[in-house]
Structures are given as structure tokens and as C-alpha cells.
mmCIF file of C-alpha atoms in Angstrom:
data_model
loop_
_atom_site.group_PDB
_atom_site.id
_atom_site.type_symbol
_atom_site.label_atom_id
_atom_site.label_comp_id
_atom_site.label_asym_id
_atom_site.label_seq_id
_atom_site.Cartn_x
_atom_site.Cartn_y
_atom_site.Cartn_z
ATOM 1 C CA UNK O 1 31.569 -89.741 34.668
ATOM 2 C CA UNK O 2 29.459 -86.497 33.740
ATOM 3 C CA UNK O 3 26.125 -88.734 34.645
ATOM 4 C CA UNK O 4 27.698 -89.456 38.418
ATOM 5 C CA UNK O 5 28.237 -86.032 39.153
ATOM 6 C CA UNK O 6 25.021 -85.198 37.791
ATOM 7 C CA UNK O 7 23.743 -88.062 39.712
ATOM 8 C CA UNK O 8 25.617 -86.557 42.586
ATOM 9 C CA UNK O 9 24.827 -82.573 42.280
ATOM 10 C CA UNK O 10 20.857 -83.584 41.501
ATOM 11 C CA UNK O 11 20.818 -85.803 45.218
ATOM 12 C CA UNK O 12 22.421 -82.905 46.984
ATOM 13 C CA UNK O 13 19.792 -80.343 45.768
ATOM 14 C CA UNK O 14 16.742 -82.610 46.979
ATOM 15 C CA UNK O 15 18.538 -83.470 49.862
ATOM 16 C CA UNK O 16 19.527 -79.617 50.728
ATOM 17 C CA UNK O 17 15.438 -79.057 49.805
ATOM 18 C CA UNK O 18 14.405 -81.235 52.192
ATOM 19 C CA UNK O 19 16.507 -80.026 55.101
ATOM 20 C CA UNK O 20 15.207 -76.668 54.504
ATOM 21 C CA UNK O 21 12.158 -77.016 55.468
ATOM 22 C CA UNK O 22 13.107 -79.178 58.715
ATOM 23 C CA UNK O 23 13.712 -77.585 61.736
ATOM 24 C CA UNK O 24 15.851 -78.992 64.936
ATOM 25 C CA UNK O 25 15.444 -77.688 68.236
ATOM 26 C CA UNK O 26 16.638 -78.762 71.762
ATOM 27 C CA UNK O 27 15.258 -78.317 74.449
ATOM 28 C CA UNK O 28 15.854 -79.251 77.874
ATOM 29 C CA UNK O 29 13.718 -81.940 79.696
ATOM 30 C CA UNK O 30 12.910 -79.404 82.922
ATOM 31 C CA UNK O 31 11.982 -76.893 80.908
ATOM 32 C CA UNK O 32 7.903 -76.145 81.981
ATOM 33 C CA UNK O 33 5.778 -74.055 79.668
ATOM 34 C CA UNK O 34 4.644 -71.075 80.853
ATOM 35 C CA UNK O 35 1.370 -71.229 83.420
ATOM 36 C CA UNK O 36 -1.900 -69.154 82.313
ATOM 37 C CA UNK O 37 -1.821 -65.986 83.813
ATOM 38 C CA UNK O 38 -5.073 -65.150 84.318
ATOM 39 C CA UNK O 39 -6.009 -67.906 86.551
ATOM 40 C CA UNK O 40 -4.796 -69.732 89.828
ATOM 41 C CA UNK O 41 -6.672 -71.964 91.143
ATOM 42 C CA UNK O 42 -6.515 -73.300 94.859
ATOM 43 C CA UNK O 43 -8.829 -75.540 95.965
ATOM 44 C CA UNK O 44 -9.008 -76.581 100.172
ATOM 45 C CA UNK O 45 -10.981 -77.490 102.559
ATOM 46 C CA UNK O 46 -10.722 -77.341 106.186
ATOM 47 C CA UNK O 47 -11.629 -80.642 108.972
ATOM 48 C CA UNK O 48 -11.610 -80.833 112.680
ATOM 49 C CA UNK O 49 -10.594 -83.475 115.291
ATOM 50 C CA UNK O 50 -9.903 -82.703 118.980
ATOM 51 C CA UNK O 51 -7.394 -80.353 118.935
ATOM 52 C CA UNK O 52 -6.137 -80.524 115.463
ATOM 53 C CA UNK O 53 -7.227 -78.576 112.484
ATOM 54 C CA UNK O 54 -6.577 -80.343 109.003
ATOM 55 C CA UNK O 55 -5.713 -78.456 105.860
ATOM 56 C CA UNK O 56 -6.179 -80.217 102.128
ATOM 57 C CA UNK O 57 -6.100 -79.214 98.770
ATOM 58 C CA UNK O 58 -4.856 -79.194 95.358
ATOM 59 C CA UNK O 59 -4.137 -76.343 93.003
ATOM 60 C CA UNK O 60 -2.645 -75.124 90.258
ATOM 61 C CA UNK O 61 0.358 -73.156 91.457
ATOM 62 C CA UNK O 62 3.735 -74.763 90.705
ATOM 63 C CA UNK O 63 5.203 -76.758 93.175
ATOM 64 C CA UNK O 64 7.262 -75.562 96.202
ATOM 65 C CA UNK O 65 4.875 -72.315 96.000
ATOM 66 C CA UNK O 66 4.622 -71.308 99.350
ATOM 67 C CA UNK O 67 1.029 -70.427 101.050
ATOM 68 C CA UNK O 68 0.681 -68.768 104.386
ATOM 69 C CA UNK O 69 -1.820 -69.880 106.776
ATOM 70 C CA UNK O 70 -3.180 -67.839 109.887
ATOM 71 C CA UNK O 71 -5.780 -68.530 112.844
ATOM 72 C CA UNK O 72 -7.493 -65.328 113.683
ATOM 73 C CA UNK O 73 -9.061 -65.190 116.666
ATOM 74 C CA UNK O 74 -12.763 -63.083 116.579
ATOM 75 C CA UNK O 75 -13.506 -61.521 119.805
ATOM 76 C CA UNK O 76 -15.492 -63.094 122.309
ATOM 77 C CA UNK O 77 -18.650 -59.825 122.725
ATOM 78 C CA UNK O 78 -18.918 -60.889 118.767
ATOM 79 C CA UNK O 79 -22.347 -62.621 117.513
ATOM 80 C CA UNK O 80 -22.110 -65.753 115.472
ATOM 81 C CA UNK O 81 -24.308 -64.549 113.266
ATOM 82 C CA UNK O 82 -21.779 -61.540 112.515
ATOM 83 C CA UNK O 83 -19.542 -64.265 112.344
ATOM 84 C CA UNK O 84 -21.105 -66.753 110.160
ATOM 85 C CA UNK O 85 -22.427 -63.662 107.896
ATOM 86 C CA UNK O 86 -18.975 -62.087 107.512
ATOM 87 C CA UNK O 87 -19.494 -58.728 109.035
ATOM 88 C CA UNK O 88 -16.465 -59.112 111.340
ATOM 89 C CA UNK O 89 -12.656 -59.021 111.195
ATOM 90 C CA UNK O 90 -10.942 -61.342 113.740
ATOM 91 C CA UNK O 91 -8.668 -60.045 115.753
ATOM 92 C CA UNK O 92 -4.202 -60.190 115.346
ATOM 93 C CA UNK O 93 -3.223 -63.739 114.381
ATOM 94 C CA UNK O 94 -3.099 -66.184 117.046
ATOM 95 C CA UNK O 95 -1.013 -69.380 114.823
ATOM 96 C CA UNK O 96 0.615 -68.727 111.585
ATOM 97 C CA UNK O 97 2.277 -71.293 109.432
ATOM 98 C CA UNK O 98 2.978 -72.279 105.680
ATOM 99 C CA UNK O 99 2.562 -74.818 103.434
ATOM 100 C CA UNK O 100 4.400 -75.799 100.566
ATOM 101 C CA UNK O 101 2.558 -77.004 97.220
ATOM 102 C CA UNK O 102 3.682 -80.560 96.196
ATOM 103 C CA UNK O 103 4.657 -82.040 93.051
ATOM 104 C CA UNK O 104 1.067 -83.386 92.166
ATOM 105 C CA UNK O 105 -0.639 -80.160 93.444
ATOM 106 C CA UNK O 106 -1.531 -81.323 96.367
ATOM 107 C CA UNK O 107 -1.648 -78.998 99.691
ATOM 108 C CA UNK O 108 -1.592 -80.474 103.728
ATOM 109 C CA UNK O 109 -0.727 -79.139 106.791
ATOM 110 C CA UNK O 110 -2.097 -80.278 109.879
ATOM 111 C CA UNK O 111 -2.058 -77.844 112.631
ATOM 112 C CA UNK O 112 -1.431 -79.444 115.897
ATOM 113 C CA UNK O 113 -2.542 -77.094 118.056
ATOM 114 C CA UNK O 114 -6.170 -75.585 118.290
ATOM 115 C CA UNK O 115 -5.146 -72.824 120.838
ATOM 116 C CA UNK O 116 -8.647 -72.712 122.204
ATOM 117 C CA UNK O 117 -11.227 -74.918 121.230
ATOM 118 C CA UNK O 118 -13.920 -72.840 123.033
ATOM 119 C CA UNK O 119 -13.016 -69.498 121.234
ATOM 120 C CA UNK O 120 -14.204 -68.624 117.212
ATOM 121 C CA UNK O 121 -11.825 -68.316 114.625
ATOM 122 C CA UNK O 122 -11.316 -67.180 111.104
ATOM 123 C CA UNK O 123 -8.693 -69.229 109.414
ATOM 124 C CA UNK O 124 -7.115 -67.555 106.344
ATOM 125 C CA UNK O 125 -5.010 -69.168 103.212
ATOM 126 C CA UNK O 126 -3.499 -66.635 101.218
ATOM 127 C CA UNK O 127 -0.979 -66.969 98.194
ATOM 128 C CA UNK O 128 1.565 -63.639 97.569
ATOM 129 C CA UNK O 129 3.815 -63.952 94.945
ATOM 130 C CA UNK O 130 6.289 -61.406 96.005
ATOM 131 C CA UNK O 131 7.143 -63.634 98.550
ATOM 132 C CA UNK O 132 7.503 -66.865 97.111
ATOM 133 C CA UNK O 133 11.084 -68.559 96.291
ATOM 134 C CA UNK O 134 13.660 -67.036 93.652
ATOM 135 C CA UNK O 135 12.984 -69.890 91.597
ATOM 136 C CA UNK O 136 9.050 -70.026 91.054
ATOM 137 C CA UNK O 137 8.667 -66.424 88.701
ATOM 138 C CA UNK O 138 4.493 -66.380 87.599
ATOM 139 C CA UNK O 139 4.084 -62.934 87.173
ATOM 140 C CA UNK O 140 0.471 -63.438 86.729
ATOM 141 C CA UNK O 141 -1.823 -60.391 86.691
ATOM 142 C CA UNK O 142 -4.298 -62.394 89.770
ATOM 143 C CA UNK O 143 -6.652 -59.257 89.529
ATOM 144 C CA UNK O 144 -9.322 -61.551 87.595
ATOM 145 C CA UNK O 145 -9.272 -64.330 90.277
ATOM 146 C CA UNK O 146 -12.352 -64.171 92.543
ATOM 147 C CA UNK O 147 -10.127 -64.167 95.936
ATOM 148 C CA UNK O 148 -7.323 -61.715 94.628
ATOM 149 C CA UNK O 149 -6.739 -59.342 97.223
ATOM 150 C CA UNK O 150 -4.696 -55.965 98.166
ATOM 151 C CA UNK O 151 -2.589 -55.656 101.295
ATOM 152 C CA UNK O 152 -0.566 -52.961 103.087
ATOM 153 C CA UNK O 153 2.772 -54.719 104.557
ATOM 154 C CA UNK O 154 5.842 -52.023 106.294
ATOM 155 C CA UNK O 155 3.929 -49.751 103.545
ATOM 156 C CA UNK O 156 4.551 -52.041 100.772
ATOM 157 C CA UNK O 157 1.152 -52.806 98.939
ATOM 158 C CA UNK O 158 1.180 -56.601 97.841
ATOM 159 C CA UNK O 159 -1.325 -58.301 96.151
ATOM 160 C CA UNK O 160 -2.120 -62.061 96.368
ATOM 161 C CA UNK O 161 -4.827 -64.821 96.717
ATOM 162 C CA UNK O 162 -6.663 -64.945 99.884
ATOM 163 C CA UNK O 163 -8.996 -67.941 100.891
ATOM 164 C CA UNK O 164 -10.839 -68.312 104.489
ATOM 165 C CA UNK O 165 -13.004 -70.290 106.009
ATOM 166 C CA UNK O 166 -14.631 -69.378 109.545
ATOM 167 C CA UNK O 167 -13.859 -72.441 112.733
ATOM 168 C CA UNK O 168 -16.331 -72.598 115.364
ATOM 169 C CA UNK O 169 -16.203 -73.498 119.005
ATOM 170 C CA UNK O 170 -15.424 -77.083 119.490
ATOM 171 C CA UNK O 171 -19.332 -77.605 120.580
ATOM 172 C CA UNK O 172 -20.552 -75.797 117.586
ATOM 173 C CA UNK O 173 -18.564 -77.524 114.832
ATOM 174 C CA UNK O 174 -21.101 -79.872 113.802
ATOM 175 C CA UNK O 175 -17.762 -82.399 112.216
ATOM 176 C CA UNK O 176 -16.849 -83.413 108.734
ATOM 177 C CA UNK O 177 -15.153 -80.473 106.324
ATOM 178 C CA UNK O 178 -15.562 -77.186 105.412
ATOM 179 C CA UNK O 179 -14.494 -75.471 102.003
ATOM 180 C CA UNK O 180 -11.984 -72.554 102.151
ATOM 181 C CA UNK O 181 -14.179 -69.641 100.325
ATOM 182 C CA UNK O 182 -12.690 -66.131 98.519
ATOM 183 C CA UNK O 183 -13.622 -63.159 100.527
ATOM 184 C CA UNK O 184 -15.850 -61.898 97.603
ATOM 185 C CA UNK O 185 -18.225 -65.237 98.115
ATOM 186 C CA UNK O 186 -18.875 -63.932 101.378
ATOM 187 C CA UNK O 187 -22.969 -63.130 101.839
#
């Protein structure tokens, strides 16, 4: 009798000596780890067809992230090579609209409507995470990312992600796509 309970008291210590070192958690299966906060990446390009301007991209921004998109016009007295060179701010937005980032990453919007195919633009894509939805919180600091930008809204300073590309007369767009660029690549 003495040897079971030994038997017994001597498999309960091993087993309680195992277990110590084990650790259960639980977790929950929509549980996401938390995104690097140094660095968002958005990649998009921009192509043309008669009267339509086409938006695609991916990125890295969680999905349902919204990003604002706005046709600026440039004024007509303006060069193209003030234009092209980026010594020029367009004018007050002439379409605005938003896309939402997908599941995979992926980013389209098509615009329908190229308000006037024989005027210059400057098409901007910019990401502000003060106004995204309750549920996407990044809290990044975006001050390292090459197209983080500073702007002054009802005298509220935001800061975001901004990405443009410049669209040309009709005539001069030679076709195919352009890449959106941050305003620091600018020459």
C-alpha cells in the first residue's frame, strides 16, 4: 500500500514539474499583430482611356483604410515645364473621391469622369489617419515615410501620406501608366 502512494505522490510531482513549465494561452482567431510603425507603404499607379482615369495599387495599410483622392486642376497661363518640374500648385479640387483598401491590399477606383480632357491636372492620393474608421487604430509615427506630409484643416494640423502624380492634356498623354510619386521625389 505504502509503494502505491509512493507510486502515486512521485507521478504527481513529475507531472506538476512538467506543467510548470508549459504555458496555455488563447487567443482569438481575428486577432492581427500589430503593423510596423515606421513604415506604410502604398504603391499606385495612374492609366488613361478616353474619359476615364484608372487608379491601382497595393499597400500595406490594413484593409477598409480609407484614401482620399483629388483632381487638381493647374491653371491654364501655367508652363508644362513648371508643371512637369513641380514648381506649381494646382488650383481648388475639381473631383474628389475615396478608395477603400481591400483585403489583399489591393487599391482601384476608376474615375468616370475626366472633367476636361484638354486642361492639366495634378492628381493627389493621400492617406490621414485621423480620419480613417473607429476600427482601424495604427498610430504610426509616418514622419520617416518619404511622402509624409503636414496639413492645416478648420485649423487642425493633420499629418498623413500624400502621393501625386501630374495628368496631361488628352493630346499630351503619350498612353500606358504613370507611377503615383511622394512630393519629396519631386526634381
Amino acid at each position: 500500500m505504502k509503494v502505491k502512494w509512493l507510486l502515486i505522490g512521485l507521478g504527481m510531482l513529475v507531472l506538476f514539474s512538467l506543467l510548470a513549465g508549459c504555458r496555455i494561452t488563447f487567443t482569438t482567431a481575428n486577432e492581427e499583430k500589430p503593423r510596423n510603425p515606421k513604415n506604410m507603404m502604398i504603391n499606385a499607379s495612374v492609366s488613361f482611356k478616353p474619359h476615364q482615369i484608372i487608379i491601382r495599387g497595393d499597400t500595406d495599410l490594413p484593409p477598409d483604410s480609407v484614401l482620399y483622392i483629388m483632381l487638381k486642376p493647374y491653371e491654364d497661363t501655367v508652363s508644362l515645364e513648371e508643371i512637369q518640374t513641380y514648381q506649381v500648385e494646382p488650383e481648388d479640387i475639381a473631383v474628389a473621391s475615396t478608395a477603400r483598401v481591400e483585403k489583399d491590399g489591393s487599391i482601384e477606383l476608376t474615375i468616370l469622369k475626366w472633367p476636361d480632357p484638354n486642361k492639366r491636372y495634378r492628381l493627389d492620393l493621400m492617406f490621414i489617419p485621423d480620419k480613417q474608421p473607429e476600427d482601424i487604430k495604427l498610430g504610426e509615427n509616418l514622419k520617416n515615410n518619404e511622402s509624409y506630409i503636414e496639413i492645416s484643416e478648420n485649423g487642425k494640423t493633420l499629418t498623413g501620406l500624400l502621393l501625386y502624380v501630374n495628368v496631361f492634356k488628352e493630346d499630351e498623354t503619350v498612353g500606358g501608366t504613370m507611377d503615383f510619386i511622394p512630393k519629396q521625389n519631386t526634381p
